Coordinates of C-alpha atoms in Angstrom, one line a residue:
M1 CA 0.0 0.0 0.0
N2 CA 1.4 3.4 -1.0
A3 CA 0.3 6.8 0.3
L4 CA 1.0 8.9 -2.8
F5 CA -1.7 7.4 -4.9
Q6 CA -4.5 7.3 -2.3
P7 CA -7.4 9.7 -2.8
V8 CA -7.9 12.6 -0.5
T9 CA -11.2 14.3 0.3
L10 CA -11.5 18.0 1.1
R11 CA -15.0 19.1 2.0
S12 CA -17.1 17.1 -0.6
L13 CA -14.4 17.1 -3.3
T14 CA -12.3 13.9 -3.7
I15 CA -8.9 14.3 -5.5
P16 CA -7.8 10.9 -6.9
N17 CA -4.2 11.1 -5.7
R18 CA -1.6 13.2 -3.9
V19 CA 0.6 14.2 -6.8
W20 CA -0.5 17.7 -7.8
M21 CA 0.7 20.2 -10.3
A22 CA 2.0 23.5 -8.8
P23 CA 0.9 26.8 -10.3
M24 CA 3.6 28.0 -12.7
C25 CA 3.2 31.1 -14.8
Q26 CA 3.6 30.6 -18.6
Y27 CA 3.7 34.3 -19.5
S28 CA 2.0 33.3 -22.8
A29 CA -1.3 35.2 -23.1
E30 CA -1.9 38.2 -25.4
M31 CA -0.8 41.4 -23.7
A32 CA -3.5 43.8 -24.9
G33 CA -6.8 44.0 -26.7
P34 CA -9.9 41.9 -26.3
N35 CA -7.9 38.7 -25.8
A36 CA -5.7 40.1 -23.1
G37 CA -5.4 37.5 -20.3
V38 CA -7.3 34.8 -22.3
P39 CA -5.9 31.3 -22.3
H40 CA -5.3 29.8 -25.8
D41 CA -3.8 26.7 -27.4
W42 CA -0.5 26.8 -25.5
H43 CA -2.3 26.8 -22.2
F44 CA -4.7 24.0 -23.3
A45 CA -1.8 21.8 -24.5
H46 CA 0.3 22.5 -21.4
Y47 CA -2.4 21.6 -18.9
A48 CA -3.9 18.8 -20.9
A49 CA -0.6 17.0 -21.0
R50 CA -0.3 17.0 -17.2
A51 CA -3.9 15.7 -16.9
T52 CA -3.2 12.8 -19.2
G53 CA 0.0 12.3 -17.3
G54 CA -1.9 11.5 -14.2
A55 CA -1.7 14.5 -11.9
G56 CA -4.6 14.4 -9.4
L57 CA -5.0 18.1 -9.1
I58 CA -3.8 20.7 -11.6
L59 CA -3.5 24.3 -10.3
V60 CA -3.5 26.7 -13.1
E61 CA -0.9 29.4 -12.9
A62 CA -1.3 32.7 -11.1
T63 CA -4.4 34.3 -12.7
A64 CA -4.9 38.0 -12.1
V65 CA -8.0 39.4 -10.6
S66 CA -7.6 42.6 -12.6
P67 CA -5.4 43.9 -15.5
E68 CA -3.2 45.8 -13.0
G69 CA -2.8 42.6 -10.9
R70 CA -0.8 40.8 -13.5
I71 CA 2.8 39.9 -12.9
S72 CA 3.5 40.6 -16.6
P73 CA 1.3 41.9 -19.4
A74 CA 1.4 38.3 -20.8
D75 CA -0.3 36.8 -17.7
L76 CA -3.7 35.1 -17.6
G77 CA -6.7 36.8 -15.9
L78 CA -10.2 36.2 -14.7
W79 CA -11.7 39.7 -14.8
N80 CA -14.0 39.2 -17.9
D81 CA -16.4 36.8 -19.5
A82 CA -14.1 36.1 -22.5
Q83 CA -11.6 34.6 -20.1
V84 CA -14.2 32.5 -18.5
T85 CA -15.3 31.0 -21.8
A86 CA -11.8 30.1 -22.9
F87 CA -11.0 28.5 -19.5
R88 CA -14.0 26.2 -19.8
R89 CA -12.4 24.3 -22.7
I90 CA -9.4 23.6 -20.4
T91 CA -11.3 22.6 -17.3
R92 CA -13.7 20.4 -19.3
F93 CA -10.8 18.4 -20.7
L94 CA -9.0 18.1 -17.4
T95 CA -12.1 16.8 -15.8
E96 CA -12.7 14.3 -18.6
Q97 CA -9.2 12.9 -17.8
G98 CA -10.0 12.4 -14.1
A99 CA -7.9 15.4 -12.9
V100 CA -9.4 18.1 -10.7
P101 CA -9.0 21.6 -12.2
G102 CA -7.9 24.3 -9.8
V103 CA -6.8 27.9 -10.3
Q104 CA -4.6 30.3 -8.3
L105 CA -6.0 33.8 -8.0
G106 CA -3.6 36.6 -7.4
H107 CA -2.5 40.2 -7.5
A108 CA 1.1 41.0 -8.1
G109 CA 1.2 44.3 -6.2
R110 CA 4.6 46.0 -6.4
K111 CA 6.0 43.1 -8.5
A112 CA 3.5 43.8 -11.3
S113 CA 4.1 45.1 -14.8
T114 CA 7.4 43.2 -15.5
D115 CA 8.6 41.6 -18.7
R116 CA 8.6 37.9 -19.3
P117 CA 11.5 36.1 -17.5
W118 CA 13.2 34.9 -20.7
E119 CA 13.1 38.5 -21.9
G120 CA 14.9 39.8 -18.8
G121 CA 12.0 40.3 -16.4
A122 CA 12.6 44.1 -16.1
P123 CA 9.8 46.5 -15.2
V124 CA 7.6 47.4 -18.2
A125 CA 6.8 51.1 -18.3
P126 CA 3.3 52.6 -18.8
G127 CA 2.7 53.0 -22.5
E128 CA 4.8 49.9 -23.3
H129 CA 2.0 47.5 -22.3
G130 CA 2.8 48.3 -18.7
W131 CA 1.2 50.3 -15.8
Q132 CA 2.0 51.8 -12.4
P133 CA 2.2 49.1 -9.7
V134 CA 0.5 49.5 -6.3
A135 CA 1.5 48.1 -2.9
P136 CA 0.8 48.4 0.8
S137 CA 3.6 51.0 1.0
P138 CA 5.7 53.1 -1.4
V139 CA 8.7 50.7 -1.2
P140 CA 10.1 49.4 -4.5
F141 CA 10.9 45.7 -4.8
D142 CA 14.4 46.3 -6.0
E143 CA 16.8 48.8 -7.5
G144 CA 15.5 49.9 -10.9
H145 CA 11.9 49.0 -10.0
P146 CA 9.3 51.8 -9.8
V147 CA 8.1 53.2 -6.5
P148 CA 4.6 51.7 -6.2
D149 CA 1.6 53.8 -5.3
E150 CA 0.5 53.2 -1.7
L151 CA -3.0 51.8 -1.7
T152 CA -5.8 53.8 -0.1
G153 CA -8.5 52.2 2.0
D154 CA -11.0 52.5 -0.9
Q155 CA -8.5 50.8 -3.3
I156 CA -7.9 48.0 -0.8
R157 CA -11.6 47.4 -0.6
E158 CA -11.9 47.4 -4.4
I159 CA -9.1 44.7 -4.7
V160 CA -10.9 42.6 -2.1
G161 CA -14.0 42.8 -4.3
Q162 CA -11.9 41.9 -7.4
F163 CA -10.8 38.7 -5.7
A164 CA -14.4 37.8 -4.9
R165 CA -15.6 38.5 -8.5
A166 CA -12.7 36.4 -9.9
A167 CA -13.7 33.5 -7.6
R168 CA -17.2 33.7 -9.0
R169 CA -15.9 33.6 -12.5
A170 CA -13.5 30.7 -11.6
L171 CA -16.5 28.7 -10.6
D172 CA -18.4 29.6 -13.8
A173 CA -15.3 28.5 -15.7
G174 CA -15.4 25.0 -14.3
F175 CA -12.7 25.1 -11.6
R176 CA -13.3 23.0 -8.5
V177 CA -10.5 24.3 -6.3
A178 CA -9.6 28.0 -5.8
E179 CA -6.2 29.0 -4.3
I180 CA -5.5 32.5 -3.1
H181 CA -1.9 33.6 -3.8
G182 CA -0.4 35.0 -0.7
A183 CA 3.2 34.0 -1.4
H184 CA 6.3 35.1 -3.2
G185 CA 6.2 38.8 -2.5
Y186 CA 3.0 39.5 -4.4
L187 CA 0.3 41.8 -3.0
I188 CA -1.0 39.7 -0.1
G189 CA 2.4 38.6 0.9
E190 CA 3.5 42.3 0.8
F191 CA 0.9 43.1 3.3
L192 CA 1.9 40.2 5.6
S193 CA 5.6 41.1 5.9
P194 CA 7.0 44.0 7.8
H195 CA 9.8 44.1 5.2
S196 CA 7.3 45.5 2.7
N197 CA 4.5 46.8 4.8
R198 CA 5.3 50.1 6.5
R199 CA 1.8 51.3 7.0
T200 CA 0.6 52.9 10.2
D201 CA -3.2 52.4 9.7
A202 CA -5.4 49.4 10.3
Y203 CA -3.4 47.4 7.7
G204 CA 0.1 47.9 9.1
G205 CA 2.2 47.5 12.2
S206 CA 1.0 44.6 14.3
F207 CA 0.7 41.0 13.1
E208 CA -3.1 41.3 13.3
N209 CA -3.1 44.5 11.2
R210 CA -0.7 43.0 8.6
A211 CA -2.9 39.9 8.3
R212 CA -6.1 41.9 7.9
F213 CA -6.0 42.2 4.1
A214 CA -5.3 38.5 3.7
L215 CA -8.2 37.5 5.9
E216 CA -10.5 40.0 4.1
V217 CA -9.7 38.4 0.8
V218 CA -10.2 34.9 2.2
D219 CA -13.6 35.9 3.6
A220 CA -14.7 37.6 0.4
V221 CA -13.6 34.6 -1.7
R222 CA -15.1 32.1 0.7
A223 CA -18.4 33.9 0.5
E224 CA -18.5 33.4 -3.3
W225 CA -16.9 29.9 -3.3
P226 CA -19.4 27.0 -2.7
E227 CA -19.4 25.6 0.8
E228 CA -18.9 22.1 -0.6
L229 CA -15.7 23.0 -2.5
P230 CA -12.2 23.5 -0.9
L231 CA -10.3 26.8 -0.7
F232 CA -6.5 26.8 -0.6
F233 CA -4.1 29.6 0.4
R234 CA -0.4 29.8 -0.8
V235 CA 2.0 31.3 1.7
S236 CA 5.7 32.0 1.8
A237 CA 6.5 30.5 5.1
T238 CA 9.5 32.8 5.5
D239 CA 11.1 35.7 3.7
W240 CA 14.5 34.3 4.7
L241 CA 15.2 37.7 6.3
G242 CA 15.0 36.7 9.9
E243 CA 12.9 38.9 12.3
E244 CA 13.0 41.8 9.7
G245 CA 10.5 39.8 7.6
W246 CA 7.9 37.1 7.7
T247 CA 8.9 34.0 9.7
G248 CA 7.9 30.4 10.3
D249 CA 6.3 31.4 13.6
D250 CA 4.2 34.0 11.8
T251 CA 3.1 31.3 9.3
V252 CA 1.8 29.0 12.0
R253 CA -0.1 31.8 13.6
L254 CA -1.6 32.8 10.2
A255 CA -2.5 29.2 9.4
R256 CA -4.6 29.0 12.6
L257 CA -6.5 32.1 11.5
L258 CA -6.9 30.9 7.9
K259 CA -8.4 27.6 9.2
E260 CA -10.9 29.6 11.2
H261 CA -11.9 31.6 8.2
G262 CA -12.6 28.6 6.0
V263 CA -9.3 27.7 4.3
D264 CA -9.0 24.0 3.8
L265 CA -5.3 23.6 2.8
L266 CA -2.1 25.7 3.1
D267 CA 0.2 25.5 0.1
V268 CA 3.6 26.1 1.8
S269 CA 6.4 27.8 -0.2
T270 CA 9.0 30.3 0.8
G271 CA 10.8 33.5 -0.3
G272 CA 10.1 36.0 -3.1
N273 CA 9.6 39.2 -1.1
A274 CA 13.2 40.4 -1.3
P275 CA 15.8 40.1 -4.0
R276 CA 19.2 38.4 -3.6
V277 CA 18.3 36.6 -0.4
R278 CA 20.5 33.6 0.4
I279 CA 18.3 30.6 0.6
P280 CA 19.6 27.2 1.8
T281 CA 18.1 25.1 -1.0
G282 CA 18.3 21.3 -1.4
P283 CA 16.0 18.4 -2.0
G284 CA 12.7 19.0 -0.1
Y285 CA 14.1 22.1 1.6
Q286 CA 10.7 23.7 2.2
V287 CA 9.0 20.5 3.4
P288 CA 9.8 21.2 7.1
F289 CA 7.8 24.4 7.0
A290 CA 4.7 22.5 5.7
A291 CA 5.2 19.7 8.3
R292 CA 5.3 22.2 11.1
V293 CA 2.1 23.8 10.1
R294 CA 0.3 20.5 9.8
A295 CA 1.6 19.3 13.2
E296 CA 0.9 22.5 15.1
T297 CA -2.5 23.5 13.6
G298 CA -4.1 20.4 12.1
L299 CA -4.6 22.3 8.8
A300 CA -4.0 20.2 5.7
V301 CA -0.9 21.2 3.8
A302 CA 0.8 20.6 0.4
A303 CA 4.6 20.6 0.3
V304 CA 6.7 22.1 -2.6
G305 CA 10.3 22.7 -3.4
L306 CA 12.8 20.4 -5.1
I307 CA 10.6 17.3 -4.8
T308 CA 11.8 15.3 -7.8
E309 CA 12.0 11.6 -6.8
T310 CA 9.2 9.0 -6.4
R311 CA 10.4 7.6 -3.1
Q312 CA 11.1 11.1 -1.7
A313 CA 7.5 12.2 -2.5
E314 CA 6.1 9.0 -1.1
K315 CA 8.0 9.4 2.1
I316 CA 6.7 13.0 2.6
V317 CA 3.1 11.9 2.3
A318 CA 3.4 8.5 4.1
G319 CA 5.3 10.1 6.9
G320 CA 2.6 12.7 7.6
E321 CA 4.8 15.7 6.7
A322 CA 2.2 16.8 4.1
D323 CA -1.2 15.7 2.7
A324 CA 0.1 16.1 -0.9
V325 CA 3.1 17.2 -2.9
L326 CA 2.9 19.9 -5.5
L327 CA 5.4 19.4 -8.3
G328 CA 6.7 22.2 -10.5
R329 CA 9.9 21.8 -12.6
A330 CA 9.6 18.0 -12.3
L331 CA 6.3 18.2 -14.2
L332 CA 7.7 20.6 -16.7
R333 CA 10.4 18.1 -17.5
D334 CA 8.1 15.1 -17.6
P335 CA 4.3 15.5 -17.8
F336 CA 4.0 11.8 -17.1
W337 CA 5.9 11.9 -13.8
P338 CA 2.8 10.7 -11.9
R339 CA 2.3 7.6 -14.1
H340 CA 6.0 6.7 -13.9
A341 CA 5.8 7.1 -10.1
A342 CA 2.7 4.9 -9.9
R343 CA 4.5 2.2 -11.8
E344 CA 7.5 2.4 -9.5
L345 CA 5.2 2.1 -6.4
E346 CA 3.2 -0.6 -8.1
A347 CA 0.1 1.5 -7.7
R348 CA -3.0 1.2 -10.0
V349 CA -4.0 4.5 -11.6
P350 CA -6.5 5.1 -14.4
V351 CA -4.9 5.3 -17.9
P352 CA -6.5 6.9 -20.9
P353 CA -7.8 4.1 -23.2
Q354 CA -5.7 5.6 -26.0
Y355 CA -2.6 4.8 -24.0
L356 CA -3.5 1.3 -22.7
R357 CA -1.1 -0.3 -25.2
S358 CA 1.8 1.4 -23.3
V359 CA 0.9 -0.2 -19.9

């Protein structure tokens, strides 16, 4: 008996195994015009391959709740009906293959309006498909990045509403899991960390104030997301800045609050809120943060970060360090990683009838 290929039920949704696809931006949508933020053939082929490859849950990349919330002008979005219609083709196919379709909803904050990574990733100026970023405080992410506009109270409330409306569209588009992106130095993570949040109002200063925006977004999304479907939250468990930033202790404290507010699983990553930070990477280097949250709060967690080998992933789940593993680069290299892992563990998993001759 293996753990990796056992189903898991969150609320009323059963996910067929514990090998899940992490959200990874493709930076491949049109940048402007009526098709801005709309998924097309690249996105269909990309996600379809991982569904036929056996991933139990596929979390679609960071999908912006507004045009200004995109990391790059080439990001996906869920702010209009054209995007909903295009996503339905993807979610329908994933479901037909037995995979659960999920989507990560996000706002890039001060890290918005940047170029595609393979084109340098530098800030994109207004007038060049770019726009002026916003943030909790007027603190740029890095040298050469613009000073973001500090959000007003009214603007904060508008963005909370954008998350809620995007969740409603995600459901209409056929997604069964919604994940709120609170990690990697994007807007919600910027509010959480004292490194990027210098506010002196109700959204800054104390832990409770810095967590306020995250919880308001969770409440707004949970109000739109059906009671029977699970809600995830992605967090950077540490900024890797010590007490100057967000810490593992903060993450455990936040996890307890998220659980009270209706979050069903914490997707535990790290970093992203400060440039050139030294991170002690290695196989499974972020797993201990997930394991601690699970042990101290009872909240379900998914582990990420250099999980590449079958036995490694099996040990993480079987040992109770996480309820599932989210694979990123491993699934980019091999869309059929889950099926190869199932064979190695002698697990039985459904195979598309078109591929039965390969079994």
